[in-house]
mmCIF file of C-alpha atoms in Angstrom:
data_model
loop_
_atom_site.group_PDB
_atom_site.id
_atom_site.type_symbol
_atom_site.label_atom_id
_atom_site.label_comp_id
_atom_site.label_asym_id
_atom_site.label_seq_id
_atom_site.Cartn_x
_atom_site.Cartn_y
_atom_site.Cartn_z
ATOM 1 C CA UNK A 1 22.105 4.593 4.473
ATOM 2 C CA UNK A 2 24.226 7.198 5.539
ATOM 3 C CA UNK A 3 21.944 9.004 7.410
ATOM 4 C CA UNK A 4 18.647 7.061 9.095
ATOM 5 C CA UNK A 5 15.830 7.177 6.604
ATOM 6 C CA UNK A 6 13.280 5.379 8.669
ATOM 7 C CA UNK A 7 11.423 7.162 11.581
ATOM 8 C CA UNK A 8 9.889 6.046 14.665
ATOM 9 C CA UNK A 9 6.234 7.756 13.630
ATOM 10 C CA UNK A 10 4.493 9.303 11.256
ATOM 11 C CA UNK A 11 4.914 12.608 12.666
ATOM 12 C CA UNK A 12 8.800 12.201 12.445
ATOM 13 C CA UNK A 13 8.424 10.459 8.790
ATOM 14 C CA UNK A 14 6.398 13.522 7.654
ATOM 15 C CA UNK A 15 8.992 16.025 8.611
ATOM 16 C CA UNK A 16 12.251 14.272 7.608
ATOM 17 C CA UNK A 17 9.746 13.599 3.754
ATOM 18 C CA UNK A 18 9.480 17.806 4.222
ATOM 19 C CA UNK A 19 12.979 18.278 4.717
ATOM 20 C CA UNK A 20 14.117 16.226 2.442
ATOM 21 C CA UNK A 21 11.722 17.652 -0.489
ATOM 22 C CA UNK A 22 12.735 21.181 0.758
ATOM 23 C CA UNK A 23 16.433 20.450 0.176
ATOM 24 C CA UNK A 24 16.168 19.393 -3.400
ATOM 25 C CA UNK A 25 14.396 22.064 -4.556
ATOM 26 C CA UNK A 26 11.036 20.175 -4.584
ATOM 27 C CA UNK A 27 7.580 22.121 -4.960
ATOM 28 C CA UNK A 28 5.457 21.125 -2.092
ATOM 29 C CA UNK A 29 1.949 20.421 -1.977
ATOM 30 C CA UNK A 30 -0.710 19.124 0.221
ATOM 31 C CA UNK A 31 -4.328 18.162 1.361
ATOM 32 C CA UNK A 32 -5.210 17.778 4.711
ATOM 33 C CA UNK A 33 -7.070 15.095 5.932
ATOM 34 C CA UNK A 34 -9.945 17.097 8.732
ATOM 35 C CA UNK A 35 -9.172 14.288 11.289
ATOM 36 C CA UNK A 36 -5.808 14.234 14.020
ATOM 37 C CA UNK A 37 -2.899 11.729 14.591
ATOM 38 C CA UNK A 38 -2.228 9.920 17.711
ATOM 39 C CA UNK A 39 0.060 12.489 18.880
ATOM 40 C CA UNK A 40 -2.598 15.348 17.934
ATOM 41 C CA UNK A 41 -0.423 15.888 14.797
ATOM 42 C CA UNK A 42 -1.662 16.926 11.205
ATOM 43 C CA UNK A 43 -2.520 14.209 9.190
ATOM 44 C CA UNK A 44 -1.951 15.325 5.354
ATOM 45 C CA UNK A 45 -1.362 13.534 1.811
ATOM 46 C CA UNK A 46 1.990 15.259 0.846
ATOM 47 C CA UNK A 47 3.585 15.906 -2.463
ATOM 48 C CA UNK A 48 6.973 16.938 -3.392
ATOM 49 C CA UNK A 49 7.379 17.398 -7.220
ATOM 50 C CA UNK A 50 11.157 17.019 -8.041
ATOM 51 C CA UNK A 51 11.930 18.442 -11.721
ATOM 52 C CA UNK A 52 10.487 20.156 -14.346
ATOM 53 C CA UNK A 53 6.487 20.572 -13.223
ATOM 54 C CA UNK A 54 5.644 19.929 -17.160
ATOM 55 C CA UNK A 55 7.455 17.076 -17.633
ATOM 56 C CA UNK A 56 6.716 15.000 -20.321
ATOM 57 C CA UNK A 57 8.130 11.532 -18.601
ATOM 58 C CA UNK A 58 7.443 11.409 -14.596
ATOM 59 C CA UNK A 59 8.101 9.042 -11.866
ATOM 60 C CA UNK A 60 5.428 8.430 -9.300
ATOM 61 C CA UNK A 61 5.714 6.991 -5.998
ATOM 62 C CA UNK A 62 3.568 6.261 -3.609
ATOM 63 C CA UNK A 63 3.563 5.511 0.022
ATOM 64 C CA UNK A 64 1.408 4.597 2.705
ATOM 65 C CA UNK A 65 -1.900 3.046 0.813
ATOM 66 C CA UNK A 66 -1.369 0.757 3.295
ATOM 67 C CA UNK A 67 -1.186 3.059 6.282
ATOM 68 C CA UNK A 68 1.291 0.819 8.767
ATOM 69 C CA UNK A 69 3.261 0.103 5.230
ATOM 70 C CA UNK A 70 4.289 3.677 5.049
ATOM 71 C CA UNK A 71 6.914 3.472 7.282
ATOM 72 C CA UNK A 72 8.851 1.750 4.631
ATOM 73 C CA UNK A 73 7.563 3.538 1.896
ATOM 74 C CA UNK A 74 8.320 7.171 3.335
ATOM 75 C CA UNK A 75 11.839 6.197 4.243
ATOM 76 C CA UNK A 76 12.682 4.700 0.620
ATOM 77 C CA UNK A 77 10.625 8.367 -0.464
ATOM 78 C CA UNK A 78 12.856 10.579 1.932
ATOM 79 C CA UNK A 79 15.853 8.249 0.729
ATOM 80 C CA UNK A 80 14.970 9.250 -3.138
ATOM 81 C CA UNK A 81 14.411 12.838 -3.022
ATOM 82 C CA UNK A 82 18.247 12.713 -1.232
ATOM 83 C CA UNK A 83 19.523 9.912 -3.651
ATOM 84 C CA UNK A 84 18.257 10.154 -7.658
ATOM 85 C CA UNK A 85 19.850 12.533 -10.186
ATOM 86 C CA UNK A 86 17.064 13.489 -12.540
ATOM 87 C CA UNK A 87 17.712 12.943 -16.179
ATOM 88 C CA UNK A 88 16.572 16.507 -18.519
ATOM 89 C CA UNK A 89 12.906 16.924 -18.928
ATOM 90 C CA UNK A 90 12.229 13.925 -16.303
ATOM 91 C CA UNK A 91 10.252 14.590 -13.332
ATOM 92 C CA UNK A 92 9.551 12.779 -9.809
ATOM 93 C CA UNK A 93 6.332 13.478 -8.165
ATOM 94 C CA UNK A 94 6.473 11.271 -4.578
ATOM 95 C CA UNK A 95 2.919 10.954 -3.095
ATOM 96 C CA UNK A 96 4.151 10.867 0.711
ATOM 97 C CA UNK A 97 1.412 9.051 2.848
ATOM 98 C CA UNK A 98 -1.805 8.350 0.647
ATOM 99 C CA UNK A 99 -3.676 6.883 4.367
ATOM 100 C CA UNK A 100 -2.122 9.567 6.639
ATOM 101 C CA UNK A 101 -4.394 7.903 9.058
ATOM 102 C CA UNK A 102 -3.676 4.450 8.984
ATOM 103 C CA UNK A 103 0.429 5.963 9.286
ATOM 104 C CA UNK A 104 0.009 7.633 12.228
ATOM 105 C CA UNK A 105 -2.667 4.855 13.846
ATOM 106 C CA UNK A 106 0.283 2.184 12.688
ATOM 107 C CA UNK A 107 -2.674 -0.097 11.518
ATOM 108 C CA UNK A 108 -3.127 -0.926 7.726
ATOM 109 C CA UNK A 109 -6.526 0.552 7.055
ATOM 110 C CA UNK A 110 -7.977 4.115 6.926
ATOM 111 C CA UNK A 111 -10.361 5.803 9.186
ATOM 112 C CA UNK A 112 -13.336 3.872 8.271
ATOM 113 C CA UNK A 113 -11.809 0.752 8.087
ATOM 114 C CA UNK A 114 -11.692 0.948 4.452
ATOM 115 C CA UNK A 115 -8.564 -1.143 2.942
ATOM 116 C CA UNK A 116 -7.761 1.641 0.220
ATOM 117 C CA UNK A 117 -6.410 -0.883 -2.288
ATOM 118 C CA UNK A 118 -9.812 -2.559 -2.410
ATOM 119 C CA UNK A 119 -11.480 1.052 -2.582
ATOM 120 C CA UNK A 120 -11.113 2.395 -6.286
ATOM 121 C CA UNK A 121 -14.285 0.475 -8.019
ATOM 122 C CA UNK A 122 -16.937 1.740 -9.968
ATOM 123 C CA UNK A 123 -19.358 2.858 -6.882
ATOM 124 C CA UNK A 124 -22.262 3.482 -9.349
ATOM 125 C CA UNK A 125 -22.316 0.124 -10.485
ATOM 126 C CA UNK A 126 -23.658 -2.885 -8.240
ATOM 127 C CA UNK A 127 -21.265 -3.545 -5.101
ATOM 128 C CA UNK A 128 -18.625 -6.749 -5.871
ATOM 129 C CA UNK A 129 -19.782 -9.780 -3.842
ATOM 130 C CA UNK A 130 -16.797 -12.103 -2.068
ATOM 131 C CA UNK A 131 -19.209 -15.156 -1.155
ATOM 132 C CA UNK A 132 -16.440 -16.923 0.067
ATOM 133 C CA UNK A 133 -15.658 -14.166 2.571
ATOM 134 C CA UNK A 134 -18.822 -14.580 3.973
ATOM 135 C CA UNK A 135 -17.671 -18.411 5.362
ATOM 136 C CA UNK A 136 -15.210 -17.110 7.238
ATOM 137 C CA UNK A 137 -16.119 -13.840 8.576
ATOM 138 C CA UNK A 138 -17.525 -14.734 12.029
ATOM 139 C CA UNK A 139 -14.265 -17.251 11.768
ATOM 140 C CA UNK A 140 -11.682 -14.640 11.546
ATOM 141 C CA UNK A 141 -13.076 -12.279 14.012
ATOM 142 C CA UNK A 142 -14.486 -14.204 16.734
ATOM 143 C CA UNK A 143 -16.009 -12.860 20.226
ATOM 144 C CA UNK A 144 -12.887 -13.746 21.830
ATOM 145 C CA UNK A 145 -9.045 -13.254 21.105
ATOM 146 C CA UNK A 146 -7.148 -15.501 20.677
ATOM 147 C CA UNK A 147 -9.607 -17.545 18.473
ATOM 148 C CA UNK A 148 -10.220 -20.788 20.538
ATOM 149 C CA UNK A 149 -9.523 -24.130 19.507
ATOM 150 C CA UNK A 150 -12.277 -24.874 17.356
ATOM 151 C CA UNK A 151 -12.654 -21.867 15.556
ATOM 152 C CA UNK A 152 -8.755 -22.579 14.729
ATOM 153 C CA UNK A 153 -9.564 -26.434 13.373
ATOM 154 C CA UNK A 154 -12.939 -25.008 11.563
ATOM 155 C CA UNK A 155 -10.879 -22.503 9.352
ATOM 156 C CA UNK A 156 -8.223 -25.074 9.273
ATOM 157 C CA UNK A 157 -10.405 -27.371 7.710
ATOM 158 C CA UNK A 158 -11.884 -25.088 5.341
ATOM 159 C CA UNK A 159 -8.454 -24.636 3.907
ATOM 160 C CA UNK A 160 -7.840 -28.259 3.397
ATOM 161 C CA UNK A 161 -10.651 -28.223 1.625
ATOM 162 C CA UNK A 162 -10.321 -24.794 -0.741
ATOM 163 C CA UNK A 163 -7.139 -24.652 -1.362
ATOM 164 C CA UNK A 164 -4.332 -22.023 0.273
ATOM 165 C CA UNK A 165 -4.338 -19.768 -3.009
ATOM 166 C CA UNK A 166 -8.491 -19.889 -2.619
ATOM 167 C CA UNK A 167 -8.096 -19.527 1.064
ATOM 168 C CA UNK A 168 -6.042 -16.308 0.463
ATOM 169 C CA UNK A 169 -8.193 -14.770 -2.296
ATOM 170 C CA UNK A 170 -11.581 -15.302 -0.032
ATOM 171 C CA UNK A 171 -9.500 -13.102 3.230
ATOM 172 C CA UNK A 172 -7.433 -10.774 0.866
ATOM 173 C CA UNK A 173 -9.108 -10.291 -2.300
ATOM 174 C CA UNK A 174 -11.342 -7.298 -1.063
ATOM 175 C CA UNK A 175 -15.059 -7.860 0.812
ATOM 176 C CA UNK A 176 -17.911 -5.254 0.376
ATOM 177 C CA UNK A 177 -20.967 -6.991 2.784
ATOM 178 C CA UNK A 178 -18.887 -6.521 5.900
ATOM 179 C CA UNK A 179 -18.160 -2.936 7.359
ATOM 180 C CA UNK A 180 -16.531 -4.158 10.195
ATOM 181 C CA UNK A 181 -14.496 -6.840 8.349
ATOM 182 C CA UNK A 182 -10.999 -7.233 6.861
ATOM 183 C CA UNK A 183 -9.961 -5.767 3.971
ATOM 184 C CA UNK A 184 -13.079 -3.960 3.401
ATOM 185 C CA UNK A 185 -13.514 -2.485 0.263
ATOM 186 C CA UNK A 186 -15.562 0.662 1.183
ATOM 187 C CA UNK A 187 -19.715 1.295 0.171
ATOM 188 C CA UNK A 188 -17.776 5.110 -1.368
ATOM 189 C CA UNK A 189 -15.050 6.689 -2.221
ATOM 190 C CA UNK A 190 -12.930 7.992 0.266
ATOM 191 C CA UNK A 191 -10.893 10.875 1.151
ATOM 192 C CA UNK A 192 -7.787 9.256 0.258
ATOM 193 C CA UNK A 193 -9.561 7.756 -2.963
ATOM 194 C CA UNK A 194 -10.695 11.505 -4.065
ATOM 195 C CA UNK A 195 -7.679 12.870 -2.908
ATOM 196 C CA UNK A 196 -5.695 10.855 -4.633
ATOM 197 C CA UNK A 197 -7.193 11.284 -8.027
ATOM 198 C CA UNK A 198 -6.982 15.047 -7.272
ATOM 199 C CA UNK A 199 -2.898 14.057 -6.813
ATOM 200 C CA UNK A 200 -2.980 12.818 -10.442
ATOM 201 C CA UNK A 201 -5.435 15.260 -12.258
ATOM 202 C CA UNK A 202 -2.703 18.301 -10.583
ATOM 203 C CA UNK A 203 0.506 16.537 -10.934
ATOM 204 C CA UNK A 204 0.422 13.551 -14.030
ATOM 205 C CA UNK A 205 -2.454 15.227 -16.791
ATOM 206 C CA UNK A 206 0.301 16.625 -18.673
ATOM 207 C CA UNK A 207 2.585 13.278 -18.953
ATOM 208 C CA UNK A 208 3.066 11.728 -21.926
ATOM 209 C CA UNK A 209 4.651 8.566 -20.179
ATOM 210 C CA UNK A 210 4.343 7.553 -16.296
ATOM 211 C CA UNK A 211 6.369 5.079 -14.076
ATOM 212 C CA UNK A 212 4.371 4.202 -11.163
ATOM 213 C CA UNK A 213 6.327 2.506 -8.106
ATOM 214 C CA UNK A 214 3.705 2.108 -5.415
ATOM 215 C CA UNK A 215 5.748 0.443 -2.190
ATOM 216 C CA UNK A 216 3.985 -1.694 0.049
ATOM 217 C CA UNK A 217 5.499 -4.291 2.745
ATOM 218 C CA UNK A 218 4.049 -7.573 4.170
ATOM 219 C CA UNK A 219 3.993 -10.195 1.649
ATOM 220 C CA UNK A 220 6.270 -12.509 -0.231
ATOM 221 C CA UNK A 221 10.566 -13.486 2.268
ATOM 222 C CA UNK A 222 11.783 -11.474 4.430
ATOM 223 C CA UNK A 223 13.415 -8.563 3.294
ATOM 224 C CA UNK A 224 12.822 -9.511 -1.004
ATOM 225 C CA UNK A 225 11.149 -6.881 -2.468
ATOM 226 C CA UNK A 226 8.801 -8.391 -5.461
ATOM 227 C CA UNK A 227 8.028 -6.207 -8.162
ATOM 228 C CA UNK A 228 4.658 -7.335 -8.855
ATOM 229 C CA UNK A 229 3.011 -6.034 -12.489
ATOM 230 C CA UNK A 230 0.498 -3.470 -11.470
ATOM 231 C CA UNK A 231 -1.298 -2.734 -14.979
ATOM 232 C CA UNK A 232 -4.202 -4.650 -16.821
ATOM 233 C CA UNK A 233 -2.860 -4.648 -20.192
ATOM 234 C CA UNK A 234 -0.491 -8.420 -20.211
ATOM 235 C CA UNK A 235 0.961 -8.054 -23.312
ATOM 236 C CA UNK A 236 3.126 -4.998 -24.625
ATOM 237 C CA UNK A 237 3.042 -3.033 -21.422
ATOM 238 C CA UNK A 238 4.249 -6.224 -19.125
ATOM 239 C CA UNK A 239 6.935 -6.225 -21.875
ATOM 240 C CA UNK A 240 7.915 -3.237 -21.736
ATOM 241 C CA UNK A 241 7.788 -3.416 -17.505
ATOM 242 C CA UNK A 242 10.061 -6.715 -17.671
ATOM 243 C CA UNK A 243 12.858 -4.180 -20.248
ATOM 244 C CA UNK A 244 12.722 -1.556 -17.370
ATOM 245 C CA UNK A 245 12.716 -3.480 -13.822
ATOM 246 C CA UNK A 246 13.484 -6.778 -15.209
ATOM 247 C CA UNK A 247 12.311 -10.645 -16.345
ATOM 248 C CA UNK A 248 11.500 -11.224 -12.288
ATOM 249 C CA UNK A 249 8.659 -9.055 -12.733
ATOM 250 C CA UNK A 250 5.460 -11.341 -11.393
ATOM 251 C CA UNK A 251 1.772 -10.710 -12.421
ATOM 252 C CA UNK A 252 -1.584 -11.994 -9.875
ATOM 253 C CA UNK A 253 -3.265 -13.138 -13.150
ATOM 254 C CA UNK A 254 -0.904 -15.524 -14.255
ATOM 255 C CA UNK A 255 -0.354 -16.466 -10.407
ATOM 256 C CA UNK A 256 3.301 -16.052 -9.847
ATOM 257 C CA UNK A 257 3.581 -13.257 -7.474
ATOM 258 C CA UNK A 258 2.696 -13.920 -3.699
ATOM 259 C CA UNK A 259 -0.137 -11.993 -3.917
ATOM 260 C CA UNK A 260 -3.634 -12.597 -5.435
ATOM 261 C CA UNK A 261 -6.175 -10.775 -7.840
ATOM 262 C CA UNK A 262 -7.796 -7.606 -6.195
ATOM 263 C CA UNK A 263 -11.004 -5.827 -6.710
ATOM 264 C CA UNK A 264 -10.645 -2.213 -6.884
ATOM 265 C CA UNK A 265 -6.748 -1.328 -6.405
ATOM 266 C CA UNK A 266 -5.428 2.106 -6.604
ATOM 267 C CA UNK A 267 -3.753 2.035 -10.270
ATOM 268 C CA UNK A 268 -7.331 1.927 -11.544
ATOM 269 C CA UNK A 269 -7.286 5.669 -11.086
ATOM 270 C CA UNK A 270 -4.617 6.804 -13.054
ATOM 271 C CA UNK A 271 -6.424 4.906 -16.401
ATOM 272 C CA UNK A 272 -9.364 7.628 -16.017
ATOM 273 C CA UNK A 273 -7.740 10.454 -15.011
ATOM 274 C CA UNK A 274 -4.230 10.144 -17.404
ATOM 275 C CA UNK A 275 -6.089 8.120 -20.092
ATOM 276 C CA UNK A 276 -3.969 10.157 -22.315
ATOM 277 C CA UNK A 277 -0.582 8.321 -21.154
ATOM 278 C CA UNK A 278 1.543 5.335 -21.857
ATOM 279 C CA UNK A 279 1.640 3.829 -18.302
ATOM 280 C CA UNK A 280 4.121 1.555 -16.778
ATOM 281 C CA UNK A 281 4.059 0.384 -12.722
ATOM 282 C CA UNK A 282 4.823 -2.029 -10.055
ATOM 283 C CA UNK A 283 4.139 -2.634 -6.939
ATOM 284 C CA UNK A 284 6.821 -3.003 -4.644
ATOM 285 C CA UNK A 285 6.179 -5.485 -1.731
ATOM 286 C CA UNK A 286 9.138 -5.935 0.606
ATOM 287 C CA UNK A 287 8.374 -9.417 2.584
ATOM 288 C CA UNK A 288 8.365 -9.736 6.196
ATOM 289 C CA UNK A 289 6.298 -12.471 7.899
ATOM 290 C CA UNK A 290 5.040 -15.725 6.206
ATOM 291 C CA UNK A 291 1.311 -14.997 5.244
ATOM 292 C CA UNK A 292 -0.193 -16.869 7.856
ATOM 293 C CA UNK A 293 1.629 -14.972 10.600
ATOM 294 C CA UNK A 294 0.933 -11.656 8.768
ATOM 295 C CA UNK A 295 -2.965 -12.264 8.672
ATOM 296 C CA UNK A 296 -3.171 -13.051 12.231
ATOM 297 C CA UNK A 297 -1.430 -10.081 12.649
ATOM 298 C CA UNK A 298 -4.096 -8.198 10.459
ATOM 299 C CA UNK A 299 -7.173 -10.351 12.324
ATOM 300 C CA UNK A 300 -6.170 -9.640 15.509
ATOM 301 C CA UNK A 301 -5.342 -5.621 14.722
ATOM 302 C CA UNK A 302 -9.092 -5.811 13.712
ATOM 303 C CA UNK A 303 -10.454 -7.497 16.701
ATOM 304 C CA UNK A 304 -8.346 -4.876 19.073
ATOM 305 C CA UNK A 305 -10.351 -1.955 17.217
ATOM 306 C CA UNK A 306 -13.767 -4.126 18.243
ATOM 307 C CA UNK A 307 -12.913 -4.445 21.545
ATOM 308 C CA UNK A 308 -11.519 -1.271 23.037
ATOM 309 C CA UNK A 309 -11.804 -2.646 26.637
ATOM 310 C CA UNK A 310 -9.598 -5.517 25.584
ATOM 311 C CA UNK A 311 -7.027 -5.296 28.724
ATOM 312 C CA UNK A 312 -4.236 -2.798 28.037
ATOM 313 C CA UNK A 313 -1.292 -5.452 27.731
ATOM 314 C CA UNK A 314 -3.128 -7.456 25.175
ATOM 315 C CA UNK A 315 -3.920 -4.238 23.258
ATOM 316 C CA UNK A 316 -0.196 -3.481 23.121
ATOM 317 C CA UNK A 317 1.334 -6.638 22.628
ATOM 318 C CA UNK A 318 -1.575 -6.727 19.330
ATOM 319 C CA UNK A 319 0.181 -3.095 18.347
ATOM 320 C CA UNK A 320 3.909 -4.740 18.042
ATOM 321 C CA UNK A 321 2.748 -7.541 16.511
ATOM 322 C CA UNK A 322 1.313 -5.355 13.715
ATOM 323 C CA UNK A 323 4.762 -3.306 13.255
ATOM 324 C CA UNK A 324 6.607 -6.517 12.947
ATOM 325 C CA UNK A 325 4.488 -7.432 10.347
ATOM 326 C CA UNK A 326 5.038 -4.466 8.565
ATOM 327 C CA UNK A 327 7.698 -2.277 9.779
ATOM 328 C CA UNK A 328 10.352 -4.663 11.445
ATOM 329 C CA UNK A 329 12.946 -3.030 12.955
ATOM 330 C CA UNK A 330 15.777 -4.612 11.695
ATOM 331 C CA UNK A 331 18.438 -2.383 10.729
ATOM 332 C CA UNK A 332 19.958 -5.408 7.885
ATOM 333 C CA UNK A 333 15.888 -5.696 6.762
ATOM 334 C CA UNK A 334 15.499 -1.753 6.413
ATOM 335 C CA UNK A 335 19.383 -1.021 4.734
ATOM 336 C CA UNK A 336 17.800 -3.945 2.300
ATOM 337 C CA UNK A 337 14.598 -3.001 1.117
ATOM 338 C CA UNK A 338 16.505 1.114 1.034
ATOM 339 C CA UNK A 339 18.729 -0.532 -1.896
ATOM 340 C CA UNK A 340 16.201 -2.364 -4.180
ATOM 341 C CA UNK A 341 13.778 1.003 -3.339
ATOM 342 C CA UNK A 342 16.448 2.892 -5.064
ATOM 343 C CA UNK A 343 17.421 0.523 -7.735
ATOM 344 C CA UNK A 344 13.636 0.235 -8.896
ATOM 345 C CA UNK A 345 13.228 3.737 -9.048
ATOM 346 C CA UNK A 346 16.378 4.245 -11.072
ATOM 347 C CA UNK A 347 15.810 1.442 -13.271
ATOM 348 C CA UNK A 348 12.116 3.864 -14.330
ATOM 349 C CA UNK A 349 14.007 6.781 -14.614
ATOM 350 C CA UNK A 350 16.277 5.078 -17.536
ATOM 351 C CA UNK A 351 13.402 3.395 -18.979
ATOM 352 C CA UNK A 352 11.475 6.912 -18.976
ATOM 353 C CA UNK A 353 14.463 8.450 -20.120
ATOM 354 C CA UNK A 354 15.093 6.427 -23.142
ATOM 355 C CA UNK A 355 11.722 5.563 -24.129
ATOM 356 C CA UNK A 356 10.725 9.419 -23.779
#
């Protein structure tokens, strides 16, 4: 990186995402979110559109679904709209903090607790029921933090017992009976969700074809960026993924990425409102804690947010414990996960470009 992509807070990662759009020659665009950041700051789902706005092939990234995550996400976005040469009639359109709350709050869910990646079901239809979930609930967020010893064996136990893959998909999969839980799906959609399909109905009607490279951080080694098959159709479209980003492309239904079937992630949107388009995306997750450490991480960001008269110290140590999990601060980890950000994005621009 030649000149520092990531920024200390969302406020800072906005403006350097502005800057950067402004000095490509991007068209601007946002919705503001009618709630205020930590530092009393706007909070806003940006979008710079880098090309031609009729494009026939676009690029879409996305940042921040994951609020905490968007640290990494905006700097690989800020990094892009500096970095890729467009090729003729190809278009980016960079979706710059889709949880401006979650950002600024540095925790991974939106202002009603509401993990958007479990958020994009059909609402009119009965809610999805995680029975599993509902074992360990009272288990992951106890009274008291740290969990005491017995609480520790109980879920330990359970484990043994389930599995670590069924262990995962009870926590992580996406709950609906538990407002206060985590990853909680949402009983509506919300701001983000509607804003979001707004994003795509403005931005991605027109496109004939659309790369999708949504960035996320948390699972999977340190620093590795898995490019995990985000689309439902297994057959010519994985294919077709695999040509583009290459044969290391995983897929949660045949189990070989590190992270497990979800109810209700975001790419469901772009099926209804670009039905009209040959779609092709990934998710990018750059590791950076084994799982275990990154869900107490999560379970104890949660508890925090219950207990607002948990002593100061414990609050804050709680607060860099989440960034570690998903924002370290390495400068090798960052300068990594910067390189295989702008490979993959490269990598859709060719595909687009030849497949167009």
């Amino acid at each position: 990186m030649n000149t520092p992509l990531f920024s200390p807070s969302y406020r800072e990662a906005r403006a350097r995402f502005i800057q950067a759009s402004q000095a490509c020659g991007a068209r601007l665009h946002r919705d503001t979110l009618p709630l205020l950041g930590t530092k009393g700051e706007e909070l806003a789902m940006d979008v710079a559109v880098h090309g031609p706005a009729d494009a026939a092939q676009v690029l879409m990234t996305t940042s921040a679904v994951h609020g905490i995550e968007g640290f990494c996400g905006s700097a690989i976005q800020t990094g892009l709209l500096q970095s890729l040469s467009l090729p003729p009639g190809v278009a980016v359109v960079h979706v710059h903090a889709v949880n401006p709350h979650g950002f600024s709050h540095a925790r991974r869910v939106n202002e009603d607790n509401v993990d958007l990646n479990r958020n994009f079901i059909d609402f009119a239809q009965p809610l999805p029921v995680n029975a599993d979930y509902a074992h360990v609930h009272e288990l992951l967020l106890p009274q008291h933090w740290p969990p005491d010893p017995k609480a520790v064996a109980t879920l330990h136990a359970l484990t043994n017992v389930w599995g670590e893959r069924r262990m995962q998909r009870a926590i992580t999969s996406g709950q609906y009976q538990f407002p206060q839980g985590v990853w909680f799906g949402g009983l509506a959609p919300t701001w983000s969700h509607r804003t979001f399909r707004q994003v795509l109905q403005n931005h991605l009607r027109q496109a004939r074809q659309i790369a999708w490279i949504d960035l996320h951080t948390g699972l999977g080694p340190h620093g590795h960026g898995e490019r995990i098959f985000a689309c439902t159709d297994n057959g010519e479209t994985l294919q077709r993924a695999r040509q583009w980003w290459g044969p290391q492309i995983t897929s949660v239904d045949t189990g070989t990425s590190q992270s497990v079937p979800l109810s209700g992630p975001i790419q469901m949107a772009i099926y209804e409102e670009c039905p009209a388009a040959q779609y092709t995306g990934i998710c990018l997750e750059f590791g950076t804690l084994p799982l275990a450490q990154m869900v107490l991480a999560m379970r104890a960001d949660h508890w925090v947010a219950l207990h607002p008269e948990a002593p100061p110290e414990q609050q804050s140590t709680i607060r860099a414990d989440m960034l570690q999990a998903f924002n370290p601060p390495s400068p090798a980890w960052q300068e990594q996960v910067w390189q295989q950000g702008l490979q993959a994005a490269n990598q859709a621009l060719q595909g687009l470009a030849t497949s167009g």
